[in-house]
Structures are given as structure tokens and as C-alpha cells.
Coordinates of C-alpha atoms and ligand atoms in Angstrom, one line a residue:
M1169 CA 40.1 -19.3 -27.5
K1170 CA 40.9 -16.3 -30.2
I1171 CA 44.0 -14.5 -28.9
E1172 CA 45.0 -11.0 -30.3
T1173 CA 47.6 -9.6 -29.0
T1174 CA 48.7 -5.6 -29.1
L1175 CA 51.0 -4.1 -31.5
H1176 CA 51.0 -1.2 -28.9
S1177 CA 52.1 -2.3 -25.5
R1178 CA 52.2 0.1 -22.5
I1179 CA 54.7 -1.3 -20.1
R1180 CA 57.3 1.1 -21.1
T1181 CA 55.0 3.7 -19.5
M1182 CA 54.7 1.4 -16.4
D1183 CA 56.6 3.3 -13.3
F1184 CA 57.3 0.0 -11.0
D1185 CA 58.8 2.0 -8.7
N1186 CA 55.2 4.2 -8.1
I1187 CA 52.5 1.8 -8.2
I1188 CA 49.3 3.3 -7.0
F1189 CA 46.6 0.2 -6.8
G1190 CA 44.2 0.2 -9.4
N1191 CA 45.7 2.8 -11.5
H1192 CA 47.6 1.2 -14.1
Y1193 CA 46.4 -1.8 -16.3
S1194 CA 48.2 -4.3 -18.4
D1195 CA 47.8 -4.7 -21.9
H1196 CA 45.2 -7.6 -22.4
M1197 CA 42.1 -8.7 -21.1
F1198 CA 40.0 -11.5 -21.1
C1199 CA 36.5 -11.9 -22.2
S1200 CA 33.8 -14.4 -22.6
E1201 CA 30.1 -13.9 -23.2
F1202 CA 26.9 -16.1 -22.2
K1203 CA 24.3 -16.0 -24.6
H1204 CA 21.5 -18.5 -25.4
G1205 CA 22.2 -20.7 -22.1
K1206 CA 25.9 -21.3 -23.6
W1207 CA 29.2 -19.4 -22.9
M1208 CA 31.1 -18.7 -26.5
N1209 CA 33.2 -16.3 -27.7
S1210 CA 36.5 -16.4 -25.4
I1211 CA 39.2 -14.0 -26.3
I1212 CA 42.2 -12.3 -24.8
K1213 CA 42.4 -9.0 -26.5
P1214 CA 44.0 -5.5 -26.1
F1215 CA 42.7 -3.9 -22.7
G1216 CA 40.1 -0.9 -23.7
N1217 CA 36.5 0.4 -23.3
I1218 CA 33.6 -2.3 -23.9
I1219 CA 30.5 -0.8 -25.8
L1220 CA 27.0 -1.9 -23.4
S1221 CA 23.2 -0.9 -23.7
P1222 CA 22.5 2.1 -21.3
I1223 CA 19.7 -0.3 -19.9
S1224 CA 22.1 -3.7 -19.3
L1225 CA 20.7 -4.9 -16.2
V1226 CA 24.0 -4.9 -14.6
F1227 CA 23.5 -0.9 -14.4
H1228 CA 20.0 -0.9 -12.8
Y1229 CA 19.7 -3.7 -10.5
G1230 CA 23.2 -4.5 -9.6
Q1231 CA 23.8 -8.1 -11.1
A1232 CA 27.8 -8.1 -11.0
V1233 CA 30.3 -10.4 -8.6
F1234 CA 33.8 -10.1 -8.8
E1235 CA 37.3 -11.6 -7.4
G1236 CA 40.6 -10.6 -6.3
M1237 CA 43.6 -12.8 -6.7
K1238 CA 47.3 -12.1 -7.3
A1239 CA 50.2 -13.4 -9.9
Y1240 CA 53.8 -13.2 -8.2
K1241 CA 57.6 -13.5 -9.4
D1242 CA 60.2 -15.3 -7.7
K1243 CA 64.0 -14.2 -7.9
K1244 CA 64.6 -15.7 -11.2
E1245 CA 61.2 -14.2 -12.6
E1246 CA 59.2 -17.4 -12.7
V1247 CA 55.9 -16.5 -12.4
F1248 CA 53.0 -18.2 -9.7
L1249 CA 49.2 -18.0 -8.6
F1250 CA 48.5 -18.3 -5.1
R1251 CA 45.6 -20.8 -4.8
P1252 CA 43.1 -19.9 -7.9
K1253 CA 40.7 -22.6 -7.9
E1254 CA 39.6 -20.7 -4.2
N1255 CA 38.7 -17.5 -6.3
F1256 CA 37.1 -19.8 -9.1
K1257 CA 34.8 -21.5 -6.4
R1258 CA 33.9 -18.4 -4.6
I1259 CA 33.2 -16.4 -8.2
N1260 CA 30.3 -18.9 -8.8
R1261 CA 29.3 -18.8 -5.0
S1262 CA 28.5 -15.4 -5.6
A1263 CA 27.1 -16.0 -8.7
I1264 CA 24.7 -18.3 -8.0
R1265 CA 23.4 -16.4 -4.7
L1266 CA 23.4 -13.2 -7.4
E1267 CA 21.0 -15.7 -9.8
M1268 CA 24.0 -15.3 -12.6
P1269 CA 25.0 -18.6 -14.6
S1270 CA 28.0 -20.6 -13.0
I1271 CA 31.4 -20.0 -15.0
P1272 CA 33.0 -23.1 -16.4
E1273 CA 36.2 -24.2 -14.7
N1274 CA 38.2 -24.4 -18.0
I1275 CA 37.0 -21.0 -19.2
F1276 CA 37.9 -19.5 -15.8
M1277 CA 41.3 -21.3 -15.6
N1278 CA 42.4 -21.2 -19.4
G1279 CA 41.3 -17.8 -19.5
L1280 CA 43.3 -16.6 -16.5
I1281 CA 46.4 -18.7 -16.9
K1282 CA 46.9 -17.7 -20.8
L1283 CA 45.9 -14.0 -19.7
I1284 CA 48.4 -13.9 -17.1
D1285 CA 51.1 -15.2 -19.3
I1286 CA 50.5 -12.9 -22.1
D1287 CA 50.8 -10.0 -19.7
R1288 CA 53.6 -11.4 -17.3
N1289 CA 56.0 -8.4 -17.9
W1290 CA 53.5 -6.6 -15.8
I1291 CA 54.3 -8.6 -12.5
P1292 CA 56.5 -6.6 -10.5
K1293 CA 59.5 -8.0 -9.0
N1294 CA 60.1 -7.1 -6.0
Y1295 CA 58.9 -9.3 -2.5
G1296 CA 55.7 -8.1 -1.4
Q1297 CA 54.9 -6.6 -4.8
S1298 CA 52.4 -8.4 -7.2
L1299 CA 50.0 -8.3 -9.9
Y1300 CA 46.4 -8.0 -9.0
I1301 CA 44.1 -9.7 -11.1
R1302 CA 40.2 -8.9 -11.2
P1303 CA 38.1 -11.5 -12.9
F1304 CA 34.4 -9.9 -13.1
L1305 CA 30.8 -11.5 -13.9
I1306 CA 28.2 -8.7 -15.2
A1307 CA 24.9 -9.2 -16.5
T1308 CA 24.8 -7.1 -20.1
K1309 CA 21.2 -7.8 -21.2
G1310 CA 19.4 -4.6 -22.6
V1311 CA 16.3 -4.6 -20.9
L1312 CA 14.6 -2.7 -17.9
S1313 CA 12.3 -5.2 -16.1
A1314 CA 13.7 -6.3 -13.0
K1315 CA 14.6 -9.5 -12.9
P1316 CA 17.8 -11.7 -13.8
S1317 CA 19.8 -11.1 -16.7
E1318 CA 19.9 -13.7 -19.9
E1319 CA 23.1 -12.7 -20.9
Y1320 CA 26.4 -12.2 -19.2
M1321 CA 30.0 -10.9 -19.6
F1322 CA 32.8 -12.6 -17.4
M1323 CA 36.2 -10.5 -17.7
I1324 CA 39.6 -10.7 -16.4
I1325 CA 41.7 -7.7 -16.0
S1326 CA 45.0 -6.8 -14.0
T1327 CA 46.6 -4.5 -12.2
P1328 CA 50.3 -3.9 -10.8
A1329 CA 50.2 -3.7 -6.6
D1330 CA 52.5 -2.8 -3.9
S1331 CA 51.1 -2.6 -0.3
Y1332 CA 47.7 -1.2 0.0
Y1333 CA 47.4 0.3 3.2
K1334 CA 51.5 2.1 4.1
H1335 CA 50.6 2.3 8.0
P1336 CA 49.2 0.7 10.9
L1337 CA 45.5 0.9 11.0
K1338 CA 43.0 3.3 13.0
I1339 CA 39.8 1.3 12.9
K1340 CA 36.1 2.4 14.3
I1341 CA 33.5 -0.5 15.3
E1342 CA 30.6 0.3 13.3
E1343 CA 27.1 0.7 15.5
K1344 CA 24.7 1.9 13.0
Y1345 CA 25.2 0.9 9.3
S1346 CA 26.0 -2.8 8.6
R1347 CA 27.4 -4.3 5.9
S1348 CA 25.3 -7.4 5.5
S1349 CA 22.5 -9.4 7.6
L1350 CA 21.7 -13.0 7.9
G1351 CA 20.1 -14.2 4.7
G1352 CA 21.8 -11.8 2.7
V1353 CA 24.8 -11.5 0.1
G1354 CA 27.3 -10.6 2.8
F1355 CA 29.6 -13.9 2.4
T1356 CA 29.5 -13.1 -1.9
K1357 CA 31.8 -10.6 -3.5
A1358 CA 28.8 -8.8 -4.8
A1359 CA 29.5 -5.5 -6.2
G1360 CA 26.7 -3.6 -4.3
N1361 CA 28.5 -4.7 -1.2
Y1362 CA 31.1 -2.5 -1.8
A1363 CA 28.7 0.7 -3.0
S1364 CA 26.6 0.0 0.2
S1365 CA 30.1 0.3 2.4
F1366 CA 31.7 3.7 0.9
Y1367 CA 29.1 6.1 2.5
P1368 CA 29.7 4.9 6.5
T1369 CA 33.5 4.4 5.5
R1370 CA 34.2 8.0 4.2
L1371 CA 32.2 9.1 7.3
A1372 CA 34.5 7.0 9.1
N1373 CA 37.4 8.5 7.4
E1374 CA 36.2 11.9 8.0
K1375 CA 36.9 11.4 11.5
G1376 CA 40.1 10.1 11.0
F1377 CA 39.6 6.4 10.8
D1378 CA 40.9 4.1 7.9
Q1379 CA 38.4 1.7 8.1
V1380 CA 35.2 0.6 9.8
L1381 CA 35.1 -2.7 11.9
W1382 CA 31.5 -4.2 10.6
T1383 CA 29.4 -5.6 13.5
D1384 CA 26.2 -7.9 13.2
S1385 CA 23.5 -5.7 11.9
S1386 CA 20.9 -6.6 14.6
T1387 CA 22.9 -6.3 17.7
H1388 CA 26.0 -4.4 16.6
S1389 CA 27.5 -6.5 19.3
K1390 CA 29.5 -8.7 17.2
I1391 CA 32.7 -8.2 15.2
E1392 CA 32.6 -9.6 11.4
E1393 CA 35.3 -7.9 9.0
S1394 CA 36.6 -4.8 8.4
G1395 CA 36.7 -3.0 4.7
T1396 CA 38.2 -5.4 2.6
M1397 CA 39.7 -8.1 5.2
N1398 CA 38.9 -10.5 7.5
V1399 CA 39.9 -9.8 11.0
F1400 CA 42.0 -11.7 13.4
F1401 CA 43.0 -10.8 17.3
W1402 CA 45.7 -12.1 19.4
L1403 CA 43.9 -12.5 22.6
K1404 CA 45.3 -14.2 25.6
N1405 CA 47.9 -16.5 23.8
K1406 CA 45.1 -17.3 21.2
L1407 CA 44.3 -16.2 17.5
I1408 CA 40.7 -15.8 17.2
T1409 CA 38.8 -14.9 14.0
P1410 CA 34.9 -14.3 13.3
K1411 CA 33.7 -17.9 12.5
A1412 CA 32.6 -17.2 8.3
N1413 CA 28.5 -17.1 8.1
D1414 CA 26.1 -15.4 5.6
N1415 CA 27.6 -12.0 6.9
I1416 CA 31.1 -12.4 6.3
L1417 CA 33.4 -13.3 3.1
S1418 CA 35.2 -16.1 3.6
G1419 CA 38.8 -14.7 3.0
I1420 CA 41.2 -16.7 1.0
T1421 CA 43.9 -15.1 2.9
C1422 CA 42.1 -15.5 6.1
K1423 CA 42.2 -19.5 5.5
S1424 CA 45.3 -19.7 4.6
I1425 CA 46.7 -17.7 7.7
I1426 CA 45.1 -20.4 9.8
S1427 CA 46.6 -23.0 8.6
L1428 CA 50.0 -21.1 8.4
A1429 CA 49.3 -20.5 12.5
K1430 CA 48.0 -23.7 13.2
E1431 CA 51.3 -25.4 11.0
E1432 CA 53.5 -23.1 13.5
G1433 CA 51.9 -24.4 16.9
F1434 CA 49.7 -21.3 17.7
Y1435 CA 46.2 -22.1 19.0
V1436 CA 43.5 -20.7 16.8
E1437 CA 39.9 -20.7 17.1
E1438 CA 37.0 -19.8 14.6
R1439 CA 33.9 -18.5 16.7
E1440 CA 31.7 -15.8 17.4
L1441 CA 33.6 -13.1 18.9
S1442 CA 31.9 -10.1 20.9
V1443 CA 33.2 -6.1 20.5
L1444 CA 32.9 -6.6 24.5
E1445 CA 35.7 -9.2 24.5
I1446 CA 38.2 -7.1 22.5
I1447 CA 37.5 -3.8 24.2
E1448 CA 38.0 -5.7 27.6
G1449 CA 40.8 -7.6 26.2
I1450 CA 42.8 -3.9 25.4
Q1451 CA 41.7 -2.7 29.1
T1452 CA 43.2 -5.5 30.8
G1453 CA 46.2 -6.0 28.4
I1454 CA 45.3 -9.3 27.0
L1455 CA 44.7 -8.2 23.4
K1456 CA 47.9 -8.1 22.1
E1457 CA 47.3 -7.5 18.8
A1458 CA 44.7 -6.9 16.3
F1459 CA 45.1 -7.0 12.4
G1460 CA 42.9 -7.3 8.9
C1461 CA 43.9 -9.9 6.0
G1462 CA 43.0 -9.8 2.5
T1463 CA 44.4 -10.1 -1.3
A1464 CA 44.9 -6.7 -1.5
A1465 CA 45.4 -5.7 1.9
V1466 CA 47.8 -8.6 2.7
I1467 CA 48.2 -8.5 6.1
N1468 CA 48.0 -5.2 8.2
Y1469 CA 48.4 -5.0 12.1
F1470 CA 45.6 -2.1 13.7
K1471 CA 47.0 0.8 15.8
L1472 CA 43.7 1.7 17.9
I1473 CA 40.4 0.7 17.7
S1474 CA 37.6 3.2 18.3
Y1475 CA 34.3 2.3 20.4
K1476 CA 31.5 4.4 20.9
G1477 CA 33.5 7.6 20.8
T1478 CA 36.8 6.1 22.8
N1479 CA 40.1 5.7 21.1
F1480 CA 41.5 2.4 22.3
Y1481 CA 45.3 1.8 21.5
L1482 CA 46.6 -1.3 21.1
P1483 CA 50.1 -2.3 22.4
N1484 CA 52.9 -0.9 20.4
L1485 CA 54.9 -3.6 20.3
P1486 CA 58.4 -4.1 18.2
E1487 CA 57.2 -5.6 14.5
K1488 CA 59.8 -8.3 15.8
E1489 CA 57.3 -9.3 18.5
R1490 CA 54.4 -9.5 16.4
I1491 CA 52.4 -12.0 14.8
S1492 CA 51.0 -10.3 12.0
I1493 CA 54.2 -9.6 10.8
F1494 CA 55.6 -13.2 11.6
L1495 CA 52.4 -14.5 9.8
K1496 CA 52.5 -11.9 6.7
K1497 CA 56.5 -13.0 5.9
K1498 CA 55.6 -16.8 5.9
L1499 CA 52.7 -16.2 3.7
L1500 CA 54.7 -13.9 1.6
D1501 CA 57.5 -16.4 1.5
I1502 CA 55.6 -19.2 0.3
Q1503 CA 53.6 -16.4 -2.7
H1504 CA 56.7 -15.7 -3.7
N1505 CA 58.5 -19.0 -3.9
L1506 CA 61.1 -18.6 -1.1
S1507 CA 60.1 -21.4 1.0
V1508 CA 58.5 -24.7 0.8
D1509 CA 54.9 -24.8 0.1
P1510 CA 53.8 -27.5 2.4
F1511 CA 50.3 -27.1 1.4
G1512 CA 50.5 -27.1 -2.9
W1513 CA 48.9 -23.3 -3.2
R1514 CA 51.4 -22.1 -5.0
I1515 CA 50.6 -23.0 -8.6
K1516 CA 53.5 -22.2 -11.4
L1517 CA 52.8 -20.8 -14.6
K1518 CA 54.6 -22.0 -17.3
K1519 CA 55.4 -20.0 -20.2
I1520 CA 52.9 -20.9 -22.9
L1521 CA 53.2 -18.0 -26.0
Ligands
PLP2810 N1 36.2 -9.3 3.1 C1 35.9 -8.6 2.1 C2 34.6 -7.8 2.0 C3 36.9 -8.2 1.3 O1 36.5 -7.8 -0.1 C4 37.9 -9.5 1.5 C5 38.8 -9.1 -0.3 O2 38.8 -9.8 -0.9 C6 38.3 -10.1 2.5 C7 37.6 -10.4 3.1 C8 39.7 -10.9 2.4 O3 39.6 -11.8 1.2 P1 40.5 -12.4 0.2 O4 41.4 -13.1 1.7 O5 39.9 -13.7 -0.4 O6 41.1 -11.5 -0.8
COI2811 C1 40.8 -7.9 -2.6 O1 41.2 -7.7 -1.4 O2 40.8 -8.8 -3.6 C2 39.4 -7.0 -2.5 O3 38.7 -7.4 -3.2 C3 39.8 -5.7 -1.8 C4 39.1 -4.5 -3.4 C5 38.0 -4.6 -3.4 C6 40.5 -3.7 -3.5

């Protein structure tokens, strides 16, 4: 792999006390090209614009998939990645579904490890802060026919991150629009899944909600996920999350929370979950908490859930009684190397360069 480091680092312009998610980019980026059936030209170079033909397939037919992962620092400023192989496997599941080539493991992992090593100064130091890493794969061949591209670009960029949501969330159960349907691409991180969520999300935002809670496209009676988060409900002393299916992105944070909660002795169920069960749970008081989780969002609890025009308020528990806050700390402690990692999730990045 070729490495061209910048002579003009922007690190001094970065205000780590005022991190706005996605607004600042680290000094370098990784690129690898797929041409003539082969991966080639892997390079780390200064972050900058790329040139593509206006007829590149990504612009017209949306052949684009991405990932989201994070790097953390501990108190000694050692650097750790969290479960990167899971993101590697998931980007290839997404790529296969969108008829794109799989990325070889050595290209993904070497590019990632070297890039984060070179840009380690961009990883914020505080608890809960991190460097958000965005690998993505796009169709670059310039041809207008509606067929899969013969050329692709895989890139990795990164952005310092603090908490994504600053307050408990108000959620609207979606009854008209849907994010995905059986047999579709809901289980992938296809860029188009996000584009199609923007309009219903704006409508919900205009009514004062932070996010929509997606339901199944045919009956709108089963809970799926919310915004860029998988969801959990603390119902009758059971932690319940919708079982991942074609419609739901199988979240790495969600999987980690399931393992952590089981390890802590909580009873966890992954199963179909109906909207009525949630609403009745709030009305009868057996639903104590609901929360969303994801790489960017980490864990955020819900303050209210709205259904058919009625706002249902969740119990206003103190943070020390919340399972969401308890699990968030467990997760962050592992990510920041503050506790033992019985699962082997943390990957320490040795200083290479
Ligand atoms: N669901 C959607 C639609 C997402 O975009 C994300 C974020 O990546 C998640 C769930 C959570 O997945 P993960 O925990 O792997 O970030
Ligand atoms: C993530 O949590 O990694 C996401 O994909 C969220 C992102 C779309 C901001």
C-alpha cells in the first residue's frame, strides 16, 4: 500500500471541546480501486476531493454501501478499535446484496489500521468521545445503463465524535412510511435506505419528535428500529429487542448489548414485538424503559413514544435506576479499556508509523 502523508496537518484547527458530528475530517483517507475484476491502487493520502464522471453509476442507480465504527483512547492514550471484523463482514453482506464486489479482508483491515494509526491524533481523549470511522464502497464506472458497475472505489474516512444525541428522545411510531420490506435491502447499510428515511423523519421532526420508530411495511404493527438505532424495551423485567430479519440492520452495538446484558444476568429476548405490546406496557406501567443503540448514537433512552396522535410518556426514572445507563457505562468502559473485556471485542492498535 502506498502512503502519502500530509505536509499540512489541520489538527491545530480542530477544537476538541466543540465537536460537531460529521463536520470535521481527519488529515488522511484510504482509497482502493476495483477494476478489471481486481482490487488495486490501495493508498493512504491527504483527505481531499475525488474526481468522478457525472455518469458514474453511484449517482444514478445508488450502488453505494457504507459502515460506521469507532476508535477510542484509554487514559494512557493507547488506541482501540471495537469489533472491526463485524463491520468488515457487514459491508460485504451489504455489497453482495447490491451486486457489488466483496472487499478482501486484508484491504479492509490494513487500510483501516494504518489510517487510524496515522490519524491517531484525531481521536478525542475524553470518556464517551471517539473517532467515528466511515468505510464506504461506491460504483464509479461512467456508463448510464442500469446495470451493476464494473468499477468501484472503496474508501475510509474519519471524523471526531462526541455524543450524537444530547437529550432523551421523543419517538413517533411510523404508521404510513416504511424503511424496508421483506426481501428488500433493510438489513444492509445501503445509502438509499438513509435517503428514503429523510422525508418521513423530517415530517416527524416538524411535529417535535426526534426520530421515527419504524414498523413493518405491510401491517405497521410490528416494531423494527428507530433512525440509525436498534431498539430495546425493558418490559416486565425482560430486556426485549426485535429479532433481526430482512428489514432490520443487525447492529453491532445491539449484539454487544445483548451479550453484556446476559453476562450481567438480565433476561434477554430477541423476538417479534408488537406496537400494542409497547403501548399497553406503557399504559399498565410494566414498560419501565425504552432505548435505542448504535455506533454513532451509543445508547439513548426514550422519553416519550407517540402513537396515532397520542403521546405516551415513559417513566421518569432517575439515571441510577436505568438499565440503559447501566449498560451504556458497561459498554463504554470496555471500549475505553477501563474494564476487562471478557468477549475479546477490543483490538489494540500498535503504533506502526
Ligand atoms: N440501524 C440502522 C438503520 C443504523 O444505521 C445503525 C447504525 O449503524 C444501527 C441500526 C446500529 O448499528 P451499529 O450498532 O452496528 O452501529
Ligand atoms: C452509525 O451509527 O454508524 C450510523 O450509521 C449512523 C450514521 C448514519 C450517522
